[in-house]
PDB file of C-alpha atoms in Angstrom:
ATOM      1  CA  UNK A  92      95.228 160.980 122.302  1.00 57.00           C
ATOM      2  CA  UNK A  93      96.962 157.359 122.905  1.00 59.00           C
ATOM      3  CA  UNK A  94      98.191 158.595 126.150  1.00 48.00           C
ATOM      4  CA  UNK A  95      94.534 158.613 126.787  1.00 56.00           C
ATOM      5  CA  UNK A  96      94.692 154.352 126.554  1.00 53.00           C
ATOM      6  CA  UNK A  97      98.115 153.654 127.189  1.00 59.00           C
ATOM      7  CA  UNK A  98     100.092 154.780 130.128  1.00 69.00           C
ATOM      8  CA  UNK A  99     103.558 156.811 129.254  1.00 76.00           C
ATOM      9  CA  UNK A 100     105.272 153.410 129.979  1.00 79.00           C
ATOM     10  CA  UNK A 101     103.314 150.922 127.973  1.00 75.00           C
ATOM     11  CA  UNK A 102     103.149 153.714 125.279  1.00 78.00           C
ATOM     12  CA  UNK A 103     107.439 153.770 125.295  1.00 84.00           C
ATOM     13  CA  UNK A 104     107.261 149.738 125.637  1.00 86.00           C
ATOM     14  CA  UNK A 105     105.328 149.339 122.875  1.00 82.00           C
ATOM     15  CA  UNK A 106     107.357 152.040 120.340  1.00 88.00           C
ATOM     16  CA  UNK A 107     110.265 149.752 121.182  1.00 91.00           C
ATOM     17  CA  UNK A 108     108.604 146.426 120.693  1.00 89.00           C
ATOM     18  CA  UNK A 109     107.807 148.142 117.236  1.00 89.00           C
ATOM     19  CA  UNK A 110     111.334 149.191 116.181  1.00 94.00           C
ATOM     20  CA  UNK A 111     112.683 145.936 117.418  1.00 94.00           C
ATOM     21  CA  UNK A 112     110.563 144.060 114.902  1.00 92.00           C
ATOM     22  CA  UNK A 113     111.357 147.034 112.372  1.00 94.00           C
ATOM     23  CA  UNK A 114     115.027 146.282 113.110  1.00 95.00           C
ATOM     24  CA  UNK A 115     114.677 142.731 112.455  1.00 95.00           C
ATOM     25  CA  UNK A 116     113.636 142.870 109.506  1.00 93.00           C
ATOM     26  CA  UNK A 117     116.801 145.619 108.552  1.00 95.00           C
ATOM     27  CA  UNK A 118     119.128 142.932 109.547  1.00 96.00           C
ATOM     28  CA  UNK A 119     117.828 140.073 107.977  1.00 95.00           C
ATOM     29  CA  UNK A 120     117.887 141.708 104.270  1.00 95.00           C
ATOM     30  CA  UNK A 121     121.401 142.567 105.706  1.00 96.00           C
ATOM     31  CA  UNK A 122     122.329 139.082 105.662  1.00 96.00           C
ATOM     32  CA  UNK A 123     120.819 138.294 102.510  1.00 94.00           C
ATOM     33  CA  UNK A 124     122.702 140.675 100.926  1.00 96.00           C
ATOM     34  CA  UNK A 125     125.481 139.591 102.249  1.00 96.00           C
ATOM     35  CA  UNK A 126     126.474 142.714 104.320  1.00 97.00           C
ATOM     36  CA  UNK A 127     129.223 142.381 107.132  1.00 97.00           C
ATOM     37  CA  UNK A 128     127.801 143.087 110.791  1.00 97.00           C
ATOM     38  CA  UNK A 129     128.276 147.203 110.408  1.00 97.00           C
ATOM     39  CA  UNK A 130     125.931 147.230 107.660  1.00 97.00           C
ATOM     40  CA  UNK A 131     123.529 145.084 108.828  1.00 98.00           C
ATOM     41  CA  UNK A 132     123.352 147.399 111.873  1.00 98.00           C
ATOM     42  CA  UNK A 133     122.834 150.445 109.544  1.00 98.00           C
ATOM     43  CA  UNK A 134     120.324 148.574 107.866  1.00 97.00           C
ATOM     44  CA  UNK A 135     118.629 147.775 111.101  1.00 97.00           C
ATOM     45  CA  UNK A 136     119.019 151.802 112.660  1.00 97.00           C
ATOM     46  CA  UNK A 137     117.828 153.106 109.387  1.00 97.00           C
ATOM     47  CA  UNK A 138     114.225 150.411 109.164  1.00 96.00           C
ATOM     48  CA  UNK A 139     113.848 151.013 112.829  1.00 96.00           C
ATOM     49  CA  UNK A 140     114.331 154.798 113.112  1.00 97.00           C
ATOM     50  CA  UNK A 141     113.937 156.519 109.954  1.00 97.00           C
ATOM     51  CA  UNK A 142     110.302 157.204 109.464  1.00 96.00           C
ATOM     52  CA  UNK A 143     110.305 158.526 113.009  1.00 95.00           C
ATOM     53  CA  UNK A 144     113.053 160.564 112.460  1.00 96.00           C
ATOM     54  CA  UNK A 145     111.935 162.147 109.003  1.00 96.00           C
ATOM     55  CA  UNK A 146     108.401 162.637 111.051  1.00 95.00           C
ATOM     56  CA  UNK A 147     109.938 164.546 114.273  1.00 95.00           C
ATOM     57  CA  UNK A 148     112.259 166.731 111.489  1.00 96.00           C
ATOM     58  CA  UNK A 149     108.949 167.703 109.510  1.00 96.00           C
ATOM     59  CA  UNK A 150     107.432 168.755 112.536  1.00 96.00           C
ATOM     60  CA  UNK A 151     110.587 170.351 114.217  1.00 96.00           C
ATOM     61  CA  UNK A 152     110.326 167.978 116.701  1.00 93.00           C
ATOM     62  CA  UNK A 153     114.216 168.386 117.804  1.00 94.00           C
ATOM     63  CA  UNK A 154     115.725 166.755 118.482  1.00 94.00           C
ATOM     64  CA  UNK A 155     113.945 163.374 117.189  1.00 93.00           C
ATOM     65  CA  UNK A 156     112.941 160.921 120.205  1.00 86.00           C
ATOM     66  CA  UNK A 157     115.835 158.255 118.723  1.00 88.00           C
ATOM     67  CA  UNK A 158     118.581 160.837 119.961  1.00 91.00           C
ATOM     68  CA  UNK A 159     117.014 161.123 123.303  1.00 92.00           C
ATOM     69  CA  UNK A 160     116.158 157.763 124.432  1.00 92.00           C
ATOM     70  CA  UNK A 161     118.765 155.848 124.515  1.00 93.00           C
ATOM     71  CA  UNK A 162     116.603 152.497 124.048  1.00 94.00           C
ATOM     72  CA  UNK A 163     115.496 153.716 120.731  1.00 95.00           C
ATOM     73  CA  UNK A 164     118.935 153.912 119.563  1.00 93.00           C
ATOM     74  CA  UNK A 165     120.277 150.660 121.076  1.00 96.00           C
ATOM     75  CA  UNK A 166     117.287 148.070 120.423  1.00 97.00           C
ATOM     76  CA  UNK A 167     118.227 147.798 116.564  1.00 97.00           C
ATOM     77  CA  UNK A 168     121.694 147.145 117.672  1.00 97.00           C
ATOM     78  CA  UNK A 169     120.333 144.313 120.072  1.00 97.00           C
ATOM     79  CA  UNK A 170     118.137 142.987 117.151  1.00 96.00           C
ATOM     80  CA  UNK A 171     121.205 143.277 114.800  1.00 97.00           C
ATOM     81  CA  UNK A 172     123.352 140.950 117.170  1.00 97.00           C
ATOM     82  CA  UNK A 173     120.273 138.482 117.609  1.00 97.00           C
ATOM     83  CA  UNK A 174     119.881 138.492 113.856  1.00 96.00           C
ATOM     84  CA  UNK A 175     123.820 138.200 113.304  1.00 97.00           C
ATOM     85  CA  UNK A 176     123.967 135.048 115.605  1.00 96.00           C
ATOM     86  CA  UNK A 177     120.868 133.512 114.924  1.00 95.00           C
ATOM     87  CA  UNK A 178     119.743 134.279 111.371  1.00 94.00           C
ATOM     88  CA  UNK A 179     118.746 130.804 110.181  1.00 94.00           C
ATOM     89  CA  UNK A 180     116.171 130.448 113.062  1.00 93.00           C
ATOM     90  CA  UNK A 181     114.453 134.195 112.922  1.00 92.00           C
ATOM     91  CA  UNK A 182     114.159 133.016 108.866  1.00 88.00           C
ATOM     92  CA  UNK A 183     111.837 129.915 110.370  1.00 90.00           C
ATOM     93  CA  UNK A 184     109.860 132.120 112.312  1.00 90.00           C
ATOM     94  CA  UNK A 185     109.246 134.961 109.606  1.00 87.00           C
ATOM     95  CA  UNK A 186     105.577 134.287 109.929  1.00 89.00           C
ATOM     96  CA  UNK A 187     105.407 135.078 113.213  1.00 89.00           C
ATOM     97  CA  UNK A 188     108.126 138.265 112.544  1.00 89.00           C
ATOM     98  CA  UNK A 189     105.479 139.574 110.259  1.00 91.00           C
ATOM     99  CA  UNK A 190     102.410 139.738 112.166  1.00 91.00           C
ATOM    100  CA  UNK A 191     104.481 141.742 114.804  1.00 90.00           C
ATOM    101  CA  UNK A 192     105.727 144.219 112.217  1.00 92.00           C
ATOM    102  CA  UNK A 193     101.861 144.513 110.938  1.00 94.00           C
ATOM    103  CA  UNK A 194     101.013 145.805 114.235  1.00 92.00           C
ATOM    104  CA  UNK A 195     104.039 147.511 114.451  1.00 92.00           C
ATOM    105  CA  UNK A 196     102.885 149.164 110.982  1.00 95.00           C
ATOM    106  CA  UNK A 197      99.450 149.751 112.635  1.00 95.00           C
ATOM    107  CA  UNK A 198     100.671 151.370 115.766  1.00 92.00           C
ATOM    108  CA  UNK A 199     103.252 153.617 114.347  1.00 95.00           C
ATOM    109  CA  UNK A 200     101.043 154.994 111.268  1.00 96.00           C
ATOM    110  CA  UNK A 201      98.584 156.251 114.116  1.00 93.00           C
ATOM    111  CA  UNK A 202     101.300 157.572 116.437  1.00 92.00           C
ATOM    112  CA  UNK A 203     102.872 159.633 113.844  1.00 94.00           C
ATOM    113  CA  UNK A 204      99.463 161.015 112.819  1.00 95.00           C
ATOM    114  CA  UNK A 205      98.619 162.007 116.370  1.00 92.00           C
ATOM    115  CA  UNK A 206     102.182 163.471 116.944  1.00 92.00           C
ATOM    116  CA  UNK A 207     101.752 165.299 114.030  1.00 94.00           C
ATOM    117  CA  UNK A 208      98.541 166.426 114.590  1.00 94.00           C
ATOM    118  CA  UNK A 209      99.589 167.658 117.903  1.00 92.00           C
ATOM    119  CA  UNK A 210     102.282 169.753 116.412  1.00 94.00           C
ATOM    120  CA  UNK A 211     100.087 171.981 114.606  1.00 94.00           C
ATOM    121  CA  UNK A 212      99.444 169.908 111.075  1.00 96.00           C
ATOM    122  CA  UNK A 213      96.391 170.134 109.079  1.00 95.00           C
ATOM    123  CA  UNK A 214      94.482 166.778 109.236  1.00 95.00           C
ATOM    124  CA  UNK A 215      95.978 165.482 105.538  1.00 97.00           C
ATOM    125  CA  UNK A 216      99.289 166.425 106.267  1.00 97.00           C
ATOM    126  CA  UNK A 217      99.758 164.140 109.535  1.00 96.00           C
ATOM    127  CA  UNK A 218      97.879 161.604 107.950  1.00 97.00           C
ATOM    128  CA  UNK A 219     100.719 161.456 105.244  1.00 97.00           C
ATOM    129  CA  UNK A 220     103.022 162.122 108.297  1.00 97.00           C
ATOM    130  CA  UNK A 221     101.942 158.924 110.002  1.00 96.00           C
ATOM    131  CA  UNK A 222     102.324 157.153 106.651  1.00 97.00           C
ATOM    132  CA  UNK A 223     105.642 158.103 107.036  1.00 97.00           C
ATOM    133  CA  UNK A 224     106.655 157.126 110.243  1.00 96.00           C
ATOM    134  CA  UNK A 225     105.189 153.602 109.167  1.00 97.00           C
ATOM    135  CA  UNK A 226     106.565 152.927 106.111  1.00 97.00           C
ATOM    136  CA  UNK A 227     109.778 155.584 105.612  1.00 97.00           C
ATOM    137  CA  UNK A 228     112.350 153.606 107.481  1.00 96.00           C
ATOM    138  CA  UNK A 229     111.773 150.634 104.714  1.00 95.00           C
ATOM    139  CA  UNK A 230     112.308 152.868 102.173  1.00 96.00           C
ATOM    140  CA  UNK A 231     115.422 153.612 103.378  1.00 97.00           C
ATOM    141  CA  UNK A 232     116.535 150.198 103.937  1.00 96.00           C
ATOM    142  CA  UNK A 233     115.674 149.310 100.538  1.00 96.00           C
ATOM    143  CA  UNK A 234     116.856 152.261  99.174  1.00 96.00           C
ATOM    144  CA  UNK A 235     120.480 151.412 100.916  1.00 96.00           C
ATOM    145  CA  UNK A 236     120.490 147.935 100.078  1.00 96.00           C
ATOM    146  CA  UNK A 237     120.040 148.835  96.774  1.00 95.00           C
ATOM    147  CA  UNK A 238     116.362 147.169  95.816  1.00 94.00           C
ATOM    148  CA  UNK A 239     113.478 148.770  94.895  1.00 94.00           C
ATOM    149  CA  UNK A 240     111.388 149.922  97.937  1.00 94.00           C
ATOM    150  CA  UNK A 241     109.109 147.022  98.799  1.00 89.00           C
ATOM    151  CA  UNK A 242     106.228 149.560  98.881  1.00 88.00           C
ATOM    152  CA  UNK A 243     106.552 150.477  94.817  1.00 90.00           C
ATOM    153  CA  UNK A 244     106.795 146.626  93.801  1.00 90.00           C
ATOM    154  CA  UNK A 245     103.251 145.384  92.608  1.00 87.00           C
ATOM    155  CA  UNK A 246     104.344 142.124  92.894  1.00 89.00           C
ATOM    156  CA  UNK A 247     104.293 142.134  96.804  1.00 92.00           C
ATOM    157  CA  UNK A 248     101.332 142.323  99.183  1.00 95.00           C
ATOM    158  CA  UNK A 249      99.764 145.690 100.454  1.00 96.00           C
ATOM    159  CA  UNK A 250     102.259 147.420 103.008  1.00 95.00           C
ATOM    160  CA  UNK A 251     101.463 151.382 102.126  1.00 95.00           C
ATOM    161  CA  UNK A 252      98.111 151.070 101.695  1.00 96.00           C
ATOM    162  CA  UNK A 253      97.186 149.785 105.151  1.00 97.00           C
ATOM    163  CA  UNK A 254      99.449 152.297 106.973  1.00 97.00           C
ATOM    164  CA  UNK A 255      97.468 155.072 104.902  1.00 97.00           C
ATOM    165  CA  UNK A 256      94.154 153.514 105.939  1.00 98.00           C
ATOM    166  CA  UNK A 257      95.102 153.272 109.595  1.00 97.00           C
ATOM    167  CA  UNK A 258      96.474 156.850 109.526  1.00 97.00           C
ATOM    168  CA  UNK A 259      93.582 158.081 107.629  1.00 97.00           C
ATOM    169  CA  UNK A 260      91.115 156.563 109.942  1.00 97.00           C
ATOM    170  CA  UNK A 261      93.093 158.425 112.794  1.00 96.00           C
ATOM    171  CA  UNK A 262      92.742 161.750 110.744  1.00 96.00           C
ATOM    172  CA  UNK A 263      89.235 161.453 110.353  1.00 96.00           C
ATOM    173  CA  UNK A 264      88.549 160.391 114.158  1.00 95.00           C
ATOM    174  CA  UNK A 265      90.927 163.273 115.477  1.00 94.00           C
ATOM    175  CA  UNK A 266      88.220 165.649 113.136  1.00 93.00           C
ATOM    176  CA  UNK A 267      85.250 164.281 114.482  1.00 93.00           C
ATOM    177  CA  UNK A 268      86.986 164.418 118.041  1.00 91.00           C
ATOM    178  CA  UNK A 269      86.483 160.562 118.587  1.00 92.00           C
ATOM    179  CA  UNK A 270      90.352 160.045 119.313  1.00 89.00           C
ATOM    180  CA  UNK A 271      90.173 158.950 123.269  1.00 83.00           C
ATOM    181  CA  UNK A 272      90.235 156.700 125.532  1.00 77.00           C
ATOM    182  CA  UNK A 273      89.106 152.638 123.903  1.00 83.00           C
ATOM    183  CA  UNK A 274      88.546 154.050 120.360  1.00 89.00           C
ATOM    184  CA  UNK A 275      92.520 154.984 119.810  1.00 86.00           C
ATOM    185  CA  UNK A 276      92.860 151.134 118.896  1.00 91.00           C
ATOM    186  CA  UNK A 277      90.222 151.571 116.207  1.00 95.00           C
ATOM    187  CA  UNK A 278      92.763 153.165 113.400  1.00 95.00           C
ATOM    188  CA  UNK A 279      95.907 150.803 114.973  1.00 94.00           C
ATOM    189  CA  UNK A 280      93.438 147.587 114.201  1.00 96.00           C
ATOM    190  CA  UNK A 281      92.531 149.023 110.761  1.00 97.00           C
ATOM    191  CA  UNK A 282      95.901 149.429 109.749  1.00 97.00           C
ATOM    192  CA  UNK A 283      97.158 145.947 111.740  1.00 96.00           C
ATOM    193  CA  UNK A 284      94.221 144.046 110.471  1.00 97.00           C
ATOM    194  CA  UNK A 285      94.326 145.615 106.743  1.00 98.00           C
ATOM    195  CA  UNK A 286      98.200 144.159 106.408  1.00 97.00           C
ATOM    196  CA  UNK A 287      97.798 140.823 108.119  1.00 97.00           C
ATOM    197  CA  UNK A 288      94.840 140.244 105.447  1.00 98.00           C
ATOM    198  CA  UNK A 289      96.716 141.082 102.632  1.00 97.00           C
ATOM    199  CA  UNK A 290      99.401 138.594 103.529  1.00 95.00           C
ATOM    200  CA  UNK A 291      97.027 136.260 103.638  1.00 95.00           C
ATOM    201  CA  UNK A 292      95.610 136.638 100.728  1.00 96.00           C
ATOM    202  CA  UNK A 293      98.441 138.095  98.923  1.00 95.00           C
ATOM    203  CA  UNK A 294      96.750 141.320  98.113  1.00 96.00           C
ATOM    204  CA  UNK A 295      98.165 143.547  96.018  1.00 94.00           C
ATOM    205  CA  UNK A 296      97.466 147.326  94.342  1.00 89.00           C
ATOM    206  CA  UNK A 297      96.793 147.299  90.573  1.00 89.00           C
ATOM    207  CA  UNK A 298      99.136 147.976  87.844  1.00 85.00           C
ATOM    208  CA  UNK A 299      98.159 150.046  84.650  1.00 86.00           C
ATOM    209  CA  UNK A 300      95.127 149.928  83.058  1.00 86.00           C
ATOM    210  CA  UNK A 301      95.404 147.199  80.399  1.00 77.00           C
ATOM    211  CA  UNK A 302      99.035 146.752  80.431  1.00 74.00           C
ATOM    212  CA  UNK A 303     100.667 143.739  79.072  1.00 67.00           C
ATOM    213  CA  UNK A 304     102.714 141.440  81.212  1.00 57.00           C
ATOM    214  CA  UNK A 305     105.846 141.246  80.834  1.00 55.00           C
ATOM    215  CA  UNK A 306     105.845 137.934  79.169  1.00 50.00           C
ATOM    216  CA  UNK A 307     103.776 139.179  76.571  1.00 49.00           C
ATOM    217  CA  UNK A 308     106.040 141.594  75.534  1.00 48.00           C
ATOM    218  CA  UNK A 309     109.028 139.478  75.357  1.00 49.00           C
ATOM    219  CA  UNK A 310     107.203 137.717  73.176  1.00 50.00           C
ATOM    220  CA  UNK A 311     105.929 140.402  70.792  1.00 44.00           C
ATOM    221  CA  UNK A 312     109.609 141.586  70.794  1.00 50.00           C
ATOM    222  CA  UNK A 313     110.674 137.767  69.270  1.00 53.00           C
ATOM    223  CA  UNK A 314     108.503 137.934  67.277  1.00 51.00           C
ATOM    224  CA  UNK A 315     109.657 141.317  65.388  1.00 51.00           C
ATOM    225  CA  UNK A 316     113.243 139.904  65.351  1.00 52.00           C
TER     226      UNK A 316
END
């Protein structure tokens, strides 16, 4: 398991390095929608904690690790107040904010697949757990902040399909027993690696077969008036 390459300590380090950069990302759309500081710290909670908590629920984990670690619970508020104060400088460095939540994606799609896992889950079921715990706290945020979840948009790069291919690697490896030790960071790479590639190359799922862009149809409907 990843206790096998990190210790308990670097393990917990790293889950809250992950839902700081989680709960960046909660405020900022926060401020750009123009939310006071309360709902920028719900936005923040909810991207930070929410695929974890929908994960630990599944799994009757109770209760979830965010209501009994106290850091979990205050390190959105912490990212809230940096974002609240400082929101014009974290936009400058959103480059640098997204690699960290790619490995943030990375990491958490294989810990919720091995938590799963661990709780008794077929191999497909914590694979689509650990997709969860990646991606479900953004589609909360979204979801609250009114806007499409980022994941259902073809018009922005990959974010769901890495975490599916970095929790599907870890499905495969827990099968074969290959999970230990050095090769846990095999899955948390493919997942990292797979979403820092498609933002930079703007990668992005296809749409239906042969279907007409939008322009296109405006078009054909001028046309018939």
């Amino acid at each position: 398991m990843l206790t096998d390459l990190f210790t308990p300590s670097v393990q917990h380090w790293l889950d809250i390095a992950g839902i700081f950069v989680f709960a960046i990302s909660g405020a900022l759309l926060g401020v750009r929608k123009n939310f006071d500081v309360f709902g920028m710290a719900v936005l923040a909670e909810v991207t930070a904690l929410g695929g974890g908590l929908f994960r630990d629920l599944v799994i009757g984990a109770v209760p979830p690790a965010a209501f009994t670690d106290l850091g979990y619970f205050l390190t959105p508020l912490l990212a809230t107040l940096i974002v609240f104060f400082l929101h014009p400088e974290v936009e400058r460095i959103t480059t640098a904010v997204n690699a960290f939540d790619a490995a943030g994606l990375g990491l958490f799609c294989v810990t919720g697949t091995v938590k799963a896992y661990g709780h008794g889950l077929g191999l497909t079921q914590s694979a689509t757990l650990g997709l969860a715990t990646a991606v479900g706290g953004g589609v909360l945020r979204d979801v609250l902040a009114n806007e499409v979840p980022s994941l259902l948009r073809w018009d922005r790069d990959l974010y769901a399909v890495p975490a599916m291919a970095g929790a599907a690697v870890a499905a495969l490896m827990l099968r074969q027993g290959a999970l230990h030790g050095p090769t846990n960071a095999v899955p948390v790479l493919v997942g990292c690696g797979l979403r820092l590639l498609a933002m930079r190359y703007h990668w992005r799922a296809p749409r239906a077969w042969h279907r007409r862009s939008a322009a296109t149809e405006e078009k054909l409907e001028t046309a018939r008036e």
